[in-house]
Amino acid sequence: MLEEAKARQRAGVDVVVALVETHGREETAALLTTLEQLPRRQIDYRGQQLAKWISTRCWRAGPISRSSTSFAHTNAPGSRHPKRWQDVMEALDAGIDVVTTLNIQHIESLNDAVAQITGVRVQETLPDEVLARADQIELIDLPPEELIQRLKDGKGLSRRAGRPGARQLLHEGKLTALREMALRTAAGRVDADMIGFICRPTRSARFWPAQERILVCINEAPGAKMLVRAGKRMAERAKLPWIVATVLTPKHESMDAAARLGTQDALRLAETLGAETATLRVASDAAGEILRYARQRNVTRLIIGRARWHGALTQRLMALIREPVSEKLLDGATDFEVTVVTPHARAERRKLERKRPVPHRHRQGRGRRARRRRARDPAGLAHRRLRCGSHRRDHGHLPAGGAADGGALRPRRLAGRERARLPRLQLPLHRALLHLGGGEGVGSGVARRLPARRAVHRHARQPPVRTGRGDARLPSPHRDALRVRPQDRRGHQVRRRPVGGGGPHRQDARRPCADPDARRERQSGAGAGWPSIEDGLDPGAQGAARWAFDKAEPAGLGTGTLPNSAWLFVPLATAGKPFGVIGVKFRDPARAGDPDTRRLLLAVEDQVAVAIERNRLSDELAGARVAAESDKLRAALLNSVSHDLRTPLVTVIGAASALAESGEELDPAQRRELASAVLDEAGRLDRYVQNLLDMTRLGHGALKPKRAAIDLREIVGSVRSDLARTLARHTMMVDIPKDMPALDVDPVLIGQALANLLENAAKYAPTGTVITLSGREDDGMAEVAVQDQGPGIAAADRARIFDLFHRAAKGDGAPAGTGMGLAIVKGLVEAHGGSVRAEAAPDGWGASIVMRLPLAPARADGDGET
Amino acid sequence: MTAPRILIVDDEAPIRRFLKIALGSGGFAVIEAERGRQGVELAATAAPEAVVLDLGLPDMDGKAVIAAIREWSQVPILILSVRDGEAEKIAALDAGADDYVTKPFATGELMARLRAACGSGLPAPPKRRRSSSAP
């Protein structure tokens, strides 16, 4: 690896050594002399001097290559990430190429198989997804003699050679099996690369036929992780998407925390291995729920574990009392391919082979159900398959990874086959050299796909929260916390507050407060205004908040990023980039890992995010509506100005041109006629303009009536003389009782309103018909009505005719008018505290517009005032 | 020779009023119609030499009026409209109109176009038409 680094350095790449464990070898140290090394912070850890990788400085250094060893290892406590590979992921995201090494036994999905072969459970594992991001994998394979020689010479593994388990690892047969595993993993990767090259995009969901899926059903029983790993291998080989689901029934609530955590751990493992996970909740019928979900998700293969009870007697009793879920599933899953994996089969297989020549299954009881089972499964296979199809061939393809198929896990068989093929190769050293690329090419392609996978996970988690059943499923204190009350909406509104740190996102770091303490504080009124959380945040917590915001994934306590922080931060996002984070500080930090708490937090996050998103969308919608409305008004106004205001101008220009061009040939009477036409139409134009101005003043509330006690007949007389020519083609009738009380109105404004009504009537009613203006007292108000014998107003239009620019007839076929007349009448009348309505004329022919106007106080009072 | 009759179909009374005076001074006799249907009837019964038609009428569309007249008559039809879009002009002319004048307009131009539409034997243009435009 170091030679590779030097080769790159010679090629002009900026290479930095992040961490190299020289194991005290001079040969290695010599290679390091020309390479720049990051400063090593010495931390005393378990009595050893471990170099801590100061990743922050490194990944800010810019696009460079860097080398690192022991990819899967755990970082020293207090580091930014618990695992070294997480540092590498961060470096990749920052655009740094990373060259590193990895031992085959550290790959997560091979964990069971490695434990099976070597008898040692490797604790330091690397998620397969990380391996999948490698641009290039180079297999380091040594002849066995050379490996032995190296070990004897004290090269490689020297320090660990003394550890318990290391001796077991170096057993000849085991090394052979591990070697095959390494070869096959590398070969499988080459195969995947080739497929990827042929049909891109490689590992995305689109590559997998969407109609087939694998569903792994796990529960609290031990062996859930094993089922997950089996599912991973099966999905990988069959190139199918896979889901890991667990069913929670009410009895789970009473279950002890350890059992529940086991399920949660298995689900987390499944996510790490690239599965979609789901938690189903049902009152009683777990098997039915699984089958329903499986059908809903187009699952074709089910992987289930067999329920086992410890002890032969318990086994029999339990089989008598109730049918295990796995049995119910087998009964119901007639349309699925089902693989039943017996938990502990791996660990117990050898024992079984030695001590129990009779397959375990035959000891499962003599009850009715047991007999049924035997009838269904005469061959007594520990792994029951229905319609297994080509599945077995798949297993044969990669035996080392085939934990689902018990036979493939037998080391002796493997070793034997390996010997037959490669008689002289016995002692391998399995080291894979990884090139993990960031920034460009395949690496960035993978990086682009990763968020999509996360989105799938989000999606998988969300339905239980969104279905509305989510509330009911949570314990009651959670339920209260979850409910987003209307009065809380303000509390959820986005606030712009810097999270800390001076990054470019500083101003965008908007966070609603869901901190329980702060919420209590706000509710009690003790903390007026916004609780300034970040003031109390230590740099680690600020870093975690920033991480959660930038990377859209949980960070802090109980997560894989900055777990030493006292806070847990969850990003707030419905789709796309987060718009905030929720920070929670636990009084009891152990609760951060509690699945119920995590579920609650996710539910809160989802609710808050949805509430904020809904607020934002409704604001946007309101804005759009206002914009659309004002666009409509503007268009109507333009139309009104361009068409209706032009109509009087036609007469003005035409008549004036006639006067100018042939005035001498006209007799004086004709000249007067033309001049008065110009005058009338100019007056009409003026009224339109006045209407426009009134409209503006009404719109701004600037129109203040100058009220006075005035006789209606006075106003009518003045309006009639103004409109003499307009009303000339109609017969005007005025019907006002002699004892009509005075109105308390602005005569100019009500005169304008009345003029608009009369002009309207003259416009719509045919020539020669009667226009009636009547006034009467009604219930302390004056009712002034203008009635015509025109076409009338359809009942549906009666409310809308007072809208601005609403006209019963559209286009220039309608009589000229701005469409403002009645709207202005309404505005003017309402400015007086009155109202206006349209109705059919009493005799059913024509329209009637009725204004209700205030009356002046009784005459005696009026006299008293003056 | 009797004055050629011009049928004016326009719902705006002020426009009909000044057109009657202006065309009358130009040697035309004017017949008025306020609605489209009335215009079609007068085009049949009064036998005008030309029709001046507004496109925007309350009771029927101007193009429908053209079509109704064109069913039996080739009388010249001059459109007088505020619609100044090219598409509107093309549609009206394709429907059977002979000429198109947009509002607002000067009476001189309208009368010249009417003379052109009616052909020879029409009143001569006024002798001192342009005298007032000198300064």
Coordinates of N, CA and C in Angstrom, one line a residue, chain A residues 665-815:
Chain A
E665 N -68.4 72.7 -44.7 CA -69.5 72.2 -45.5 C -70.7 71.8 -44.6
L666 N -70.5 71.9 -43.3 CA -71.6 71.5 -42.4 C -72.4 72.8 -42.0
D667 N -73.7 72.6 -41.8 CA -74.4 73.7 -41.3 C -74.2 73.9 -39.8
P668 N -74.5 75.1 -39.3 CA -74.2 75.3 -37.8 C -74.9 74.3 -36.9
A669 N -76.1 73.8 -37.2 CA -76.7 72.9 -36.3 C -75.9 71.6 -36.3
Q670 N -75.4 71.1 -37.5 CA -74.6 69.9 -37.5 C -73.3 70.1 -36.7
R671 N -72.7 71.3 -36.9 CA -71.4 71.5 -36.2 C -71.7 71.5 -34.7
R672 N -72.8 72.1 -34.2 CA -73.1 72.0 -32.8 C -73.3 70.6 -32.3
E673 N -74.0 69.8 -33.2 CA -74.2 68.4 -32.8 C -72.9 67.6 -32.6
L674 N -72.0 67.8 -33.6 CA -70.7 67.1 -33.5 C -70.0 67.6 -32.2
A675 N -70.0 68.9 -32.0 CA -69.3 69.4 -30.8 C -69.8 68.9 -29.5
S676 N -71.2 68.8 -29.5 CA -71.8 68.3 -28.2 C -71.5 66.8 -28.1
A677 N -71.4 66.1 -29.2 CA -71.0 64.6 -29.1 C -69.7 64.5 -28.5
V678 N -68.7 65.4 -29.0 CA -67.4 65.3 -28.4 C -67.4 65.6 -26.9
L679 N -68.2 66.6 -26.6 CA -68.4 67.0 -25.2 C -68.9 65.9 -24.3
D680 N -70.0 65.3 -24.8 CA -70.6 64.2 -24.0 C -69.7 63.0 -23.8
E681 N -69.0 62.7 -24.9 CA -68.1 61.5 -24.7 C -66.9 61.8 -23.9
A682 N -66.5 63.1 -23.9 CA -65.4 63.5 -23.1 C -65.8 63.4 -21.6
G683 N -67.1 63.8 -21.4 CA -67.7 63.7 -20.0 C -67.7 62.3 -19.5
R684 N -68.1 61.4 -20.5 CA -68.2 60.0 -20.1 C -66.8 59.4 -19.8
L685 N -65.8 59.9 -20.6 CA -64.5 59.5 -20.3 C -64.0 60.0 -18.9
D686 N -64.4 61.2 -18.6 CA -64.1 61.7 -17.3 C -64.7 60.9 -16.2
R687 N -66.0 60.5 -16.4 CA -66.6 59.7 -15.3 C -65.9 58.3 -15.1
Y688 N -65.4 57.7 -16.2 CA -64.7 56.5 -16.1 C -63.4 56.7 -15.3
V689 N -62.7 57.8 -15.7 CA -61.5 58.1 -15.0 C -61.8 58.4 -13.5
Q690 N -62.9 59.1 -13.2 CA -63.3 59.3 -11.8 C -63.6 58.0 -11.1
N691 N -64.2 57.1 -11.8 CA -64.5 55.8 -11.3 C -63.2 55.1 -10.9
L692 N -62.2 55.1 -11.8 CA -60.9 54.5 -11.6 C -60.3 55.1 -10.3
L693 N -60.3 56.4 -10.2 CA -59.7 57.1 -9.1 C -60.5 56.7 -7.8
D694 N -61.8 56.7 -7.9 CA -62.6 56.3 -6.7 C -62.2 54.9 -6.2
M695 N -62.1 54.0 -7.3 CA -61.7 52.6 -7.0 C -60.4 52.6 -6.2
T696 N -59.5 53.4 -6.7 CA -58.2 53.4 -6.0 C -58.3 53.9 -4.6
R697 N -59.1 55.0 -4.4 CA -59.3 55.5 -3.1 C -60.0 54.6 -2.2
L698 N -61.1 53.9 -2.8 CA -61.8 52.9 -1.9 C -60.9 51.8 -1.5
G699 N -60.0 51.4 -2.5 CA -59.1 50.3 -2.2 C -58.2 50.6 -1.1
H700 N -57.8 51.9 -1.0 CA -56.8 52.3 0.1 C -57.6 52.8 1.3
G701 N -58.9 52.8 1.3 CA -59.7 53.2 2.4 C -59.5 54.7 2.6
A702 N -59.1 55.4 1.5 CA -58.9 56.9 1.6 C -60.2 57.7 1.4
L703 N -61.2 57.0 1.1 CA -62.5 57.7 0.7 C -63.3 58.0 2.0
K704 N -63.3 59.2 2.5 CA -64.1 59.5 3.7 C -65.3 60.3 3.3
P705 N -66.5 59.8 3.5 CA -67.7 60.5 3.1 C -67.8 61.8 4.0
K706 N -68.2 62.9 3.3 CA -68.5 64.1 4.1 C -70.0 64.1 4.2
R707 N -70.5 63.6 5.3 CA -71.9 63.4 5.5 C -72.7 64.6 5.8
A708 N -73.9 64.6 5.3 CA -74.8 65.7 5.7 C -76.2 65.2 5.5
A709 N -77.2 65.8 6.2 CA -78.6 65.5 6.0 C -79.0 66.1 4.7
I710 N -79.5 65.2 3.8 CA -79.8 65.7 2.5 C -81.0 65.0 1.9
D711 N -81.8 65.7 1.2 CA -83.0 65.1 0.6 C -82.6 64.3 -0.6
L712 N -83.2 63.1 -0.7 CA -82.9 62.2 -1.9 C -83.2 62.9 -3.2
R713 N -84.3 63.6 -3.2 CA -84.8 64.3 -4.4 C -83.7 65.3 -4.9
E714 N -83.0 65.9 -4.0 CA -82.0 66.8 -4.5 C -80.9 66.1 -5.2
I715 N -80.4 65.0 -4.7 CA -79.4 64.2 -5.3 C -79.9 63.7 -6.7
V716 N -81.1 63.2 -6.7 CA -81.7 62.7 -8.0 C -81.7 63.7 -9.1
G717 N -82.2 64.9 -8.7 CA -82.3 66.0 -9.6 C -80.9 66.4 -10.2
S718 N -79.9 66.5 -9.4 CA -78.6 66.8 -9.9 C -78.0 65.7 -10.8
V719 N -78.2 64.5 -10.5 CA -77.7 63.4 -11.3 C -78.4 63.3 -12.7
R720 N -79.8 63.6 -12.6 CA -80.5 63.5 -13.9 C -80.0 64.6 -14.9
S721 N -79.7 65.8 -14.3 CA -79.3 66.8 -15.3 C -77.9 66.5 -15.8
D722 N -77.0 65.8 -15.0 CA -75.7 65.4 -15.6 C -75.8 64.4 -16.7
L723 N -76.9 63.5 -16.5 CA -77.0 62.4 -17.4 C -78.1 62.6 -18.5
A724 N -78.5 63.8 -18.7 CA -79.6 64.1 -19.5 C -79.5 63.4 -20.9
R725 N -78.3 63.5 -21.5 CA -78.2 62.9 -22.8 C -78.2 61.4 -22.8
T726 N -77.5 60.8 -21.7 CA -77.4 59.4 -21.6 C -78.8 58.8 -21.4
L727 N -79.7 59.5 -20.7 CA -81.0 59.0 -20.3 C -82.0 59.4 -21.4
A728 N -81.6 60.1 -22.4 CA -82.5 60.7 -23.4 C -83.3 59.6 -24.1
R729 N -82.8 58.4 -24.3 CA -83.5 57.4 -25.1 C -84.4 56.5 -24.2
H730 N -84.5 56.8 -23.0 CA -85.4 56.1 -22.1 C -86.3 57.0 -21.4
T731 N -87.4 56.4 -20.9 CA -88.4 57.2 -20.1 C -88.0 57.0 -18.7
M732 N -87.8 58.2 -18.0 CA -87.4 58.1 -16.6 C -88.5 58.4 -15.7
M733 N -88.8 57.5 -14.7 CA -89.8 57.8 -13.7 C -89.2 57.8 -12.4
V734 N -89.6 58.8 -11.6 CA -89.1 58.9 -10.2 C -90.2 58.8 -9.2
D735 N -90.0 57.9 -8.3 CA -91.1 57.6 -7.3 C -90.5 57.7 -5.9
I736 N -90.6 58.9 -5.3 CA -90.1 59.2 -4.0 C -91.3 59.8 -3.2
P737 N -91.7 59.1 -2.1 CA -92.8 59.7 -1.3 C -92.5 61.1 -0.7
K738 N -93.5 61.8 -0.5 CA -93.3 63.2 -0.1 C -92.7 63.3 1.3
D739 N -93.0 62.3 2.2 CA -92.6 62.3 3.5 C -91.3 61.5 3.7
M740 N -90.6 61.3 2.6 CA -89.3 60.5 2.7 C -88.3 61.3 3.6
P741 N -87.8 60.7 4.6 CA -86.8 61.4 5.5 C -85.5 61.7 4.8
A742 N -84.8 62.6 5.3 CA -83.5 63.0 4.7 C -82.5 61.9 4.9
L743 N -81.5 61.8 4.0 CA -80.5 60.8 4.1 C -79.3 61.4 4.8
D744 N -78.5 60.6 5.5 CA -77.3 61.0 6.1 C -76.1 60.5 5.3
V745 N -75.8 61.2 4.2 CA -74.8 60.7 3.2 C -74.0 61.9 2.7
D746 N -72.9 61.5 2.0 CA -72.2 62.5 1.2 C -72.9 62.6 -0.1
P747 N -73.5 63.8 -0.4 CA -74.3 63.9 -1.7 C -73.4 63.7 -2.9
V748 N -72.2 64.0 -2.9 CA -71.3 63.9 -4.1 C -71.1 62.4 -4.4
L749 N -70.8 61.6 -3.3 CA -70.5 60.2 -3.5 C -71.7 59.4 -3.8
I750 N -72.8 59.7 -3.1 CA -74.0 58.9 -3.4 C -74.6 59.3 -4.8
G751 N -74.4 60.6 -5.2 CA -74.7 61.0 -6.5 C -73.9 60.2 -7.6
Q752 N -72.7 60.0 -7.3 CA -71.8 59.2 -8.2 C -72.4 57.8 -8.3
A753 N -72.8 57.2 -7.1 CA -73.3 55.9 -7.1 C -74.6 55.8 -7.9
L754 N -75.4 56.8 -7.7 CA -76.7 56.8 -8.4 C -76.5 56.9 -9.9
A755 N -75.5 57.8 -10.3 CA -75.2 58.0 -11.7 C -74.8 56.7 -12.3
N756 N -73.9 56.0 -11.6 CA -73.5 54.7 -12.1 C -74.6 53.7 -12.3
L757 N -75.6 53.7 -11.4 CA -76.7 52.8 -11.5 C -77.6 53.2 -12.7
L758 N -77.8 54.5 -12.9 CA -78.7 55.0 -14.0 C -78.0 54.7 -15.3
E759 N -76.7 55.0 -15.4 CA -76.0 54.8 -16.6 C -76.0 53.3 -17.0
N760 N -75.9 52.4 -16.0 CA -75.9 51.0 -16.1 C -77.3 50.6 -16.7
A761 N -78.3 51.1 -16.1 CA -79.7 50.8 -16.6 C -79.9 51.2 -18.1
A762 N -79.4 52.5 -18.4 CA -79.5 53.0 -19.7 C -78.7 52.1 -20.7
K763 N -77.6 51.6 -20.2 CA -76.8 50.8 -21.1 C -77.4 49.5 -21.5
Y764 N -78.0 48.8 -20.5 CA -78.5 47.5 -20.7 C -80.0 47.4 -21.2
A765 N -80.8 48.4 -20.8 CA -82.2 48.4 -21.2 C -82.4 48.9 -22.6
P766 N -83.2 48.3 -23.4 CA -83.4 48.7 -24.8 C -84.0 50.1 -24.9
T767 N -83.8 50.8 -26.0 CA -84.2 52.2 -26.1 C -85.8 52.2 -26.0
G768 N -86.2 53.3 -25.3 CA -87.7 53.4 -25.2 C -88.3 52.8 -24.0
T769 N -87.5 52.0 -23.3 CA -88.1 51.4 -22.1 C -88.1 52.3 -20.9
V770 N -88.7 51.9 -19.8 CA -88.8 52.8 -18.7 C -87.8 52.4 -17.6
I771 N -87.1 53.5 -17.1 CA -86.2 53.3 -15.9 C -86.9 54.0 -14.7
T772 N -87.0 53.2 -13.7 CA -87.7 53.7 -12.5 C -86.7 53.9 -11.4
L773 N -86.8 55.1 -10.7 CA -86.0 55.4 -9.6 C -86.9 55.6 -8.4
S774 N -86.8 54.7 -7.4 CA -87.8 54.8 -6.3 C -87.0 54.9 -5.0
G775 N -87.6 55.6 -4.0 CA -87.0 55.6 -2.7 C -88.1 55.4 -1.6
R776 N -87.7 54.7 -0.5 CA -88.7 54.5 0.6 C -87.9 54.2 1.8
E777 N -88.6 54.4 3.0 CA -88.0 54.1 4.2 C -88.3 52.7 4.6
D778 N -87.3 52.0 5.1 CA -87.5 50.6 5.5 C -86.6 50.3 6.7
D779 N -87.3 50.0 7.8 CA -86.6 49.6 9.0 C -85.5 50.5 9.4
G780 N -85.7 51.8 9.4 CA -84.7 52.8 9.9 C -83.7 53.1 8.8
M781 N -83.8 52.5 7.6 CA -82.9 52.9 6.6 C -83.6 53.3 5.4
A782 N -82.9 54.0 4.5 CA -83.5 54.4 3.2 C -83.2 53.3 2.2
E783 N -84.2 52.9 1.4 CA -83.9 52.0 0.3 C -84.1 52.7 -1.0
V784 N -83.1 52.9 -1.8 CA -83.1 53.6 -3.1 C -82.9 52.5 -4.2
A785 N -83.9 52.4 -5.1 CA -83.8 51.3 -6.1 C -83.8 51.9 -7.5
V786 N -83.0 51.4 -8.3 CA -83.1 51.7 -9.8 C -83.5 50.5 -10.5
Q787 N -84.6 50.6 -11.2 CA -85.2 49.4 -11.9 C -85.3 49.6 -13.4
D788 N -84.8 48.7 -14.2 CA -84.9 48.9 -15.6 C -85.8 47.7 -16.2
Q789 N -86.0 47.8 -17.5 CA -86.7 46.8 -18.3 C -85.8 46.1 -19.3
G790 N -84.6 45.9 -18.8 CA -83.6 45.3 -19.7 C -83.6 43.8 -19.5
P791 N -82.6 43.1 -19.9 CA -82.5 41.6 -19.9 C -82.5 41.1 -18.5
G792 N -82.3 41.9 -17.5 CA -82.3 41.4 -16.1 C -80.9 40.7 -15.8
I793 N -80.8 40.3 -14.5 CA -79.6 39.6 -14.1 C -79.9 38.2 -13.6
A794 N -79.2 37.3 -14.2 CA -79.4 35.9 -13.8 C -79.1 35.8 -12.3
A795 N -79.9 34.9 -11.6 CA -79.8 34.7 -10.2 C -78.4 34.4 -9.8
A796 N -77.7 33.6 -10.5 CA -76.4 33.2 -10.2 C -75.4 34.4 -10.2
D797 N -75.7 35.4 -11.0 CA -74.8 36.5 -11.2 C -75.0 37.6 -10.2
R798 N -76.1 37.5 -9.5 CA -76.5 38.7 -8.7 C -75.5 39.1 -7.6
A799 N -74.9 38.1 -7.1 CA -73.9 38.4 -6.0 C -72.6 38.9 -6.7
R800 N -72.3 38.4 -7.9 CA -71.0 38.6 -8.4 C -70.9 39.9 -9.2
I801 N -72.0 40.5 -9.6 CA -72.0 41.7 -10.4 C -71.3 42.9 -9.7
F802 N -71.3 42.8 -8.3 CA -70.6 43.8 -7.6 C -69.1 43.6 -7.5
D803 N -68.6 42.5 -8.0 CA -67.2 42.3 -8.0 C -66.5 43.2 -9.0
L804 N -65.3 43.6 -8.7 CA -64.6 44.5 -9.6 C -64.4 43.8 -11.0
F805 N -64.6 44.4 -12.0 CA -64.4 43.9 -13.4 C -65.3 42.8 -13.8
H806 N -66.3 42.4 -12.9 CA -67.2 41.4 -13.3 C -68.2 42.0 -14.3
R807 N -68.4 41.4 -15.4 CA -69.4 41.8 -16.3 C -70.2 40.7 -16.8
A808 N -71.5 40.9 -16.8 CA -72.4 39.8 -17.2 C -72.2 39.3 -18.6
A809 N -71.9 40.2 -19.5 CA -71.5 39.9 -20.9 C -70.0 40.1 -21.1
K810 N -69.4 39.3 -21.8 CA -68.0 39.4 -22.0 C -67.6 40.0 -23.4
G811 N -66.4 40.5 -23.5 CA -65.9 40.9 -24.8 C -66.5 42.3 -25.2
D812 N -66.1 42.7 -26.4 CA -66.5 44.1 -26.8 C -68.0 44.1 -27.3
G813 N -68.6 42.9 -27.3 CA -70.0 42.9 -27.6 C -70.9 43.5 -26.5
A814 N -70.3 43.5 -25.3 CA -71.0 44.1 -24.1 C -71.0 45.6 -24.3
P815 N -72.0 46.2 -23.7 CA -72.0 47.7 -23.8 C -70.8 48.2 -23.1

